[in-house]
CSV table of C-alpha atoms and ligand atoms in Angstrom, one decimal:
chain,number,residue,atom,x,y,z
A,1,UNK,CA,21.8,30.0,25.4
A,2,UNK,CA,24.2,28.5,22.6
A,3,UNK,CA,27.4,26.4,24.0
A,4,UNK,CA,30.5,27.5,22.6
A,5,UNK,CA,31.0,25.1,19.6
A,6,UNK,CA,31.9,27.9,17.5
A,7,UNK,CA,33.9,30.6,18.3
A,8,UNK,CA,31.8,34.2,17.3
A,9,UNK,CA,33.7,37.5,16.7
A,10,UNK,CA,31.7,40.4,17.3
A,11,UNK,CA,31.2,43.7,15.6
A,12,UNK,CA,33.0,46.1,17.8
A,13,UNK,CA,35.3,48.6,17.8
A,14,UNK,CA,38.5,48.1,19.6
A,15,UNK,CA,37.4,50.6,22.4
A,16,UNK,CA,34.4,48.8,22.5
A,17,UNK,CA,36.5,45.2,23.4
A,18,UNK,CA,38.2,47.0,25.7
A,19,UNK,CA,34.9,48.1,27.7
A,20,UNK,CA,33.7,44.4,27.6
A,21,UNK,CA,37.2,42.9,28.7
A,22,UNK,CA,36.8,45.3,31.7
A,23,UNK,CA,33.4,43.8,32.2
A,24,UNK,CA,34.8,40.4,32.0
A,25,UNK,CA,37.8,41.5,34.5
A,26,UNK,CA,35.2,42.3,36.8
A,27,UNK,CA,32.9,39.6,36.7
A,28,UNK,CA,36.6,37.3,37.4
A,29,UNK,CA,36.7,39.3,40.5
A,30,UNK,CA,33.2,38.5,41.4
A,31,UNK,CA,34.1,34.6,40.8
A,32,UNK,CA,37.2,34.6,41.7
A,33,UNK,CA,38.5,37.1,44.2
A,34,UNK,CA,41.7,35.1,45.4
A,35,UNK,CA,42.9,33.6,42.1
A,36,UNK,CA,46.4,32.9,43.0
A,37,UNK,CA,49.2,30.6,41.2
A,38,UNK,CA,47.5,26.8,42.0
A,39,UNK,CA,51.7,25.4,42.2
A,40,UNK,CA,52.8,25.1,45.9
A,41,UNK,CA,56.2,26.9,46.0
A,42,UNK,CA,58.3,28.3,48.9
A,43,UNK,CA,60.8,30.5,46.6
A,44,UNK,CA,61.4,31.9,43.3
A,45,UNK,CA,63.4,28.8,42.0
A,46,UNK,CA,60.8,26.1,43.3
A,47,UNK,CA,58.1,28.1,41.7
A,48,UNK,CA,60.9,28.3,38.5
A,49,UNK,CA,61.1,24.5,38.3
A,50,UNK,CA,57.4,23.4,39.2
A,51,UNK,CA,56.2,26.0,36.5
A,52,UNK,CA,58.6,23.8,33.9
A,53,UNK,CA,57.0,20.4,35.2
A,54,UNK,CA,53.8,21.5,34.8
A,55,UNK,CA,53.6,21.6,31.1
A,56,UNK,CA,51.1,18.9,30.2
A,57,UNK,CA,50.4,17.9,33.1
A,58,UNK,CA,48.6,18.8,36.4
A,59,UNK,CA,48.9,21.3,38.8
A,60,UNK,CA,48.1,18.3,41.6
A,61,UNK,CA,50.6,15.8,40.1
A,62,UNK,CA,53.5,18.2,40.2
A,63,UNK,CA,52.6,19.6,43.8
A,64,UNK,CA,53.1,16.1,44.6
A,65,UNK,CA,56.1,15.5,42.7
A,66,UNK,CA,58.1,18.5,43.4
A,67,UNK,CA,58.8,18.6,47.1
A,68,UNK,CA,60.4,14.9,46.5
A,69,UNK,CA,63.0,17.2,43.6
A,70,UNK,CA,63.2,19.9,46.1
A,71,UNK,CA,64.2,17.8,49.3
A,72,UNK,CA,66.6,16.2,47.6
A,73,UNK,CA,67.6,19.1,45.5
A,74,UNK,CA,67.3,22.1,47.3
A,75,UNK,CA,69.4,24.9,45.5
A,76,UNK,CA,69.7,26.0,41.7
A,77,UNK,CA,73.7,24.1,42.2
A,78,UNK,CA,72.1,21.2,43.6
A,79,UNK,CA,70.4,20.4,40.6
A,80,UNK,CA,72.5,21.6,38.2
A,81,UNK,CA,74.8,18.8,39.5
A,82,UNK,CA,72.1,16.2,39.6
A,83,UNK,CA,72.3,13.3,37.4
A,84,UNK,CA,70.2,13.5,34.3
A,85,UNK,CA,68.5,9.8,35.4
A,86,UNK,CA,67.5,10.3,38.8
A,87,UNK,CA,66.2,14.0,37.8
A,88,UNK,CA,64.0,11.8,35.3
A,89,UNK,CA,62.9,9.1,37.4
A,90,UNK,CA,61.5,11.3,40.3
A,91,UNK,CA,59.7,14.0,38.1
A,92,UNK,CA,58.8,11.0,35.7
A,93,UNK,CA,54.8,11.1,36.3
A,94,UNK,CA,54.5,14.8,35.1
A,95,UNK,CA,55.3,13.7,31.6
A,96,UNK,CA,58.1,14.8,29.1
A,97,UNK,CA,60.6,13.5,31.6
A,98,UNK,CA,63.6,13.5,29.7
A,99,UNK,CA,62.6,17.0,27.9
A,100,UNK,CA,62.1,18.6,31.2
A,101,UNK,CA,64.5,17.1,33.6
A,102,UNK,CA,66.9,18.8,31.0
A,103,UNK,CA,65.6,22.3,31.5
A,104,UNK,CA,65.6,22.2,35.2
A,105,UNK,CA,68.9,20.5,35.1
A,106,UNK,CA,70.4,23.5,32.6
A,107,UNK,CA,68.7,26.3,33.5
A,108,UNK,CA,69.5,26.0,37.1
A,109,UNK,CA,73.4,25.6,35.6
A,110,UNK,CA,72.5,28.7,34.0
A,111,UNK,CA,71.2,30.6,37.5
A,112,UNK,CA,74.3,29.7,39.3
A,113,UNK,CA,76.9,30.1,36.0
A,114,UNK,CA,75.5,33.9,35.4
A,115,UNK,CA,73.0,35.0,38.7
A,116,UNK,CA,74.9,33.5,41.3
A,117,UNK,CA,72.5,31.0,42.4
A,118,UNK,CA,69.7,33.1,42.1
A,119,UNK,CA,66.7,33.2,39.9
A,120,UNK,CA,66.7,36.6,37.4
A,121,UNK,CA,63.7,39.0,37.8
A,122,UNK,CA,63.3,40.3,34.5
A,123,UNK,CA,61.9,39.0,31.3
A,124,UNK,CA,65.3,39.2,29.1
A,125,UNK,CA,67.2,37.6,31.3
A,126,UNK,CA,64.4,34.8,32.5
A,127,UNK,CA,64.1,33.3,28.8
A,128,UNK,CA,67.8,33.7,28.6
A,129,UNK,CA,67.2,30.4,30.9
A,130,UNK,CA,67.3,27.2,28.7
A,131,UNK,CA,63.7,25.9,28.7
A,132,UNK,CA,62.3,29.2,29.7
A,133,UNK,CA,59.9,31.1,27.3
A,134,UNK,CA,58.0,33.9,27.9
A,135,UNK,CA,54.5,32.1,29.5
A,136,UNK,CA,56.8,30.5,32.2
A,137,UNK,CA,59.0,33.8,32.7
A,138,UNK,CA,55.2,35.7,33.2
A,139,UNK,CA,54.3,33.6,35.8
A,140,UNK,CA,57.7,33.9,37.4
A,141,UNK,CA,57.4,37.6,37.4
A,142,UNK,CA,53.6,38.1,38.3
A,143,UNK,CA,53.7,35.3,41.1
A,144,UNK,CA,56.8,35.8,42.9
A,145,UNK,CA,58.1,38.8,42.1
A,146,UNK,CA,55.0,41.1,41.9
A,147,UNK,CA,55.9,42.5,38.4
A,148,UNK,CA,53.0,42.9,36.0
A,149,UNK,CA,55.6,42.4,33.3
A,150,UNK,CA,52.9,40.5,31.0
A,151,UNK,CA,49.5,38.2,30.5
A,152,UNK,CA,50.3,34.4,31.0
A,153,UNK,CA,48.7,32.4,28.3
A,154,UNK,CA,48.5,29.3,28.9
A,155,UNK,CA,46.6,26.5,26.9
A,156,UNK,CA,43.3,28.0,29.1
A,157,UNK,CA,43.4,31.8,28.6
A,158,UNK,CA,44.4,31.1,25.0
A,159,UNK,CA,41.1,29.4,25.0
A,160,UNK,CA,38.7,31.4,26.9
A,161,UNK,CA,40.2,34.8,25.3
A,162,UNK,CA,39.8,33.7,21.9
A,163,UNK,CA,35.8,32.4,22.7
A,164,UNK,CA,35.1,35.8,24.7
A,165,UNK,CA,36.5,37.1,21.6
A,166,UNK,CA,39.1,39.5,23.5
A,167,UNK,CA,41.6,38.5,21.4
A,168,UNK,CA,41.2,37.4,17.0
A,169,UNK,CA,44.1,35.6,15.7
A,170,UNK,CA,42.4,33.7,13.4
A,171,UNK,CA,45.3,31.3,11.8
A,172,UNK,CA,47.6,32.3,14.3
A,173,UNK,CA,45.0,31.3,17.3
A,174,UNK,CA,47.9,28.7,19.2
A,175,UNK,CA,50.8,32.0,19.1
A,176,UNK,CA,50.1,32.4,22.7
A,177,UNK,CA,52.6,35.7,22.2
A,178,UNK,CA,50.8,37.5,19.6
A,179,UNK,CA,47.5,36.5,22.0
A,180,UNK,CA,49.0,38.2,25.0
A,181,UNK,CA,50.0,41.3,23.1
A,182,UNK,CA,46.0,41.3,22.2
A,183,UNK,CA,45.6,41.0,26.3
A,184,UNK,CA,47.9,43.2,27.3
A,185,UNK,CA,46.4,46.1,25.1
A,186,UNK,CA,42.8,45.4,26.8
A,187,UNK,CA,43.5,44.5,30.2
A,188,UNK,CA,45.0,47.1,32.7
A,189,UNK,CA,48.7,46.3,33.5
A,190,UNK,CA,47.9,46.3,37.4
A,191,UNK,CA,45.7,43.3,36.5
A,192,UNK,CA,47.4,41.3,33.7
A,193,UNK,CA,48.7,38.6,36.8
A,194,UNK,CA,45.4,38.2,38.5
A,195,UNK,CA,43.7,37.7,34.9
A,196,UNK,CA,46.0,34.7,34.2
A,197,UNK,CA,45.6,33.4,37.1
A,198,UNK,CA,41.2,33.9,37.0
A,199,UNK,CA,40.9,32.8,33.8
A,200,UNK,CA,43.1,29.7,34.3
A,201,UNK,CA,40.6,29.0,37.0
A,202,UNK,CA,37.4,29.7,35.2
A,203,UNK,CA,38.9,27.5,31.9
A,204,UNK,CA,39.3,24.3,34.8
A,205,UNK,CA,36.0,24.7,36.5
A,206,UNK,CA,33.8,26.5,33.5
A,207,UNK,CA,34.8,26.9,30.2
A,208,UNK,CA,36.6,23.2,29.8
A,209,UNK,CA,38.1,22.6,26.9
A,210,UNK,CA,35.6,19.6,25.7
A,211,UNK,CA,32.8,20.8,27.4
A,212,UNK,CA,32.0,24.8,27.9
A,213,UNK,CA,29.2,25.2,30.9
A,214,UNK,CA,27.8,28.3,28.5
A,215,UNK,CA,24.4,27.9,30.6
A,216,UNK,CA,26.1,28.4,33.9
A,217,UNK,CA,28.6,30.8,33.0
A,218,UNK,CA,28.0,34.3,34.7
A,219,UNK,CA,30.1,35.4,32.0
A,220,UNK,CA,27.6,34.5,29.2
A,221,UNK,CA,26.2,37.8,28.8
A,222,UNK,CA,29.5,39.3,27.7
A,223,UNK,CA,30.5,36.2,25.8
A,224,UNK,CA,29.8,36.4,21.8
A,225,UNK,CA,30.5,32.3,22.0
A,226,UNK,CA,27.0,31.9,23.9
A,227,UNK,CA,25.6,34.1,21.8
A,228,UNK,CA,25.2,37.3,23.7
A,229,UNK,CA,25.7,39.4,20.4
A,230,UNK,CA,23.5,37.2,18.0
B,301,SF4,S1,33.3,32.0,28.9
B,301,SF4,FE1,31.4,31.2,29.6
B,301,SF4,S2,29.9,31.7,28.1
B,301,SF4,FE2,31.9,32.0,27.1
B,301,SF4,S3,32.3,30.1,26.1
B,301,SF4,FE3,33.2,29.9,28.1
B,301,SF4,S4,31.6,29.0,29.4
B,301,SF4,FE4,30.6,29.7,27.5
């Protein structure tokens, strides 16, 4: 069993990749029948704002830090009339501060200047939102709304789709929208939430960035990274 130190493409035709990621969908289910969105949230907007803290940082630290936001702030016009500084100081341990505390603070002006209040459910008008691009508006969609809409790719299933070799973008291996485009022509669109949400699960307890567990993975045997095509 190789480790994944090098990513390996397989020959294959496309129908082919798309008979493997449906192997690899399955074996997810096997592993991970509940995957679910790891960010605690009561409503649309909470799960709005804790997606935006949770760049770079962890889904623990911003379950902790967001119900302090949220009690203080509980609608979209609460915090668009917070001040910039206290926004800062209480989402300060999730990192970027100042970056995000801008996008929660603008986009919820934008919610209650052009939704009245409430958060948008489709993809033109969610990255309308300042601070909102299409990963964040995926998970909005898929988690709360129910709307296979498209694949969130996040820093994991960028990751693991590129060493299971569903997706090939080469130079262009961080565009995680070109990657989802890859996804979303492999994976069936009933599925495209539940894959985000497996694969981030199997990318924090498997396939780790530093260290891929190739020799535990169940996956292994569909994986050209560990070698299963050598
Ligand atoms: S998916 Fe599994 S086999 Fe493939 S690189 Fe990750 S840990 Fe290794």
């Amino acid at each position: 069993m190789k480790n994944a130190t090098r990513i390996r493409k397989p020959r294959e035709s496309k129908e082919d990749r798309k008979s493997r990621a449906a192997k690899i969908l399955r074996g997810l289910k096997r592993l991970y029948p509940e995957a679910d969105c790891a960010l605690e949230h009561g409503s649309a907007l909470q799960l709005l704002i804790s997606t935006i803290l949770s760049a770079q940082s962890t889904d623990e630290t911003v379950n902790k830090v967001a119900p302090v936001l949220f009690a203080k702030y509980p609608t979209a016009a609460d915090l668009a009339g917070a001040e910039l500084s206290d926004v800062e100081e209480i989402i300060h341990a999730t990192g970027f501060f100042r970056q995000k505390a801008k996008s929660v603070t603008k986009s919820c002006a934008a919610i209650v200047a052009n939704h009245g209040g409430e958060v948008p459910d489709t993809m033109d008008e969610l990255v309308q939102l300042p601070g909102v691009a299409r990963k964040t508006a995926n998970v909005i969609l898929g988690t709360w709304f129910k709307k296979n809409d498209g694949v969130v790719v996040d820093t994991h299933v960028g990751r693991l789709a590129e060493r299971m070799a569903i997706t090939w973008r080469g130079k262009d291996s961080k565009d995680a929208v070109k990657i989802e485009l890859d996804l979303m022509e492999v994976i069936p669109k009933k599925s495209w939430t539940y894959f985000s949400h497996a694969m981030i699960q199997h990318g924090r307890r498997v396939c780790s960035a530093r260290k891929p567990d190739c020799g535990d993975c169940t996956l292994a045997k569909l994986c050209p990274s560990a070698g299963a095509f050598d």
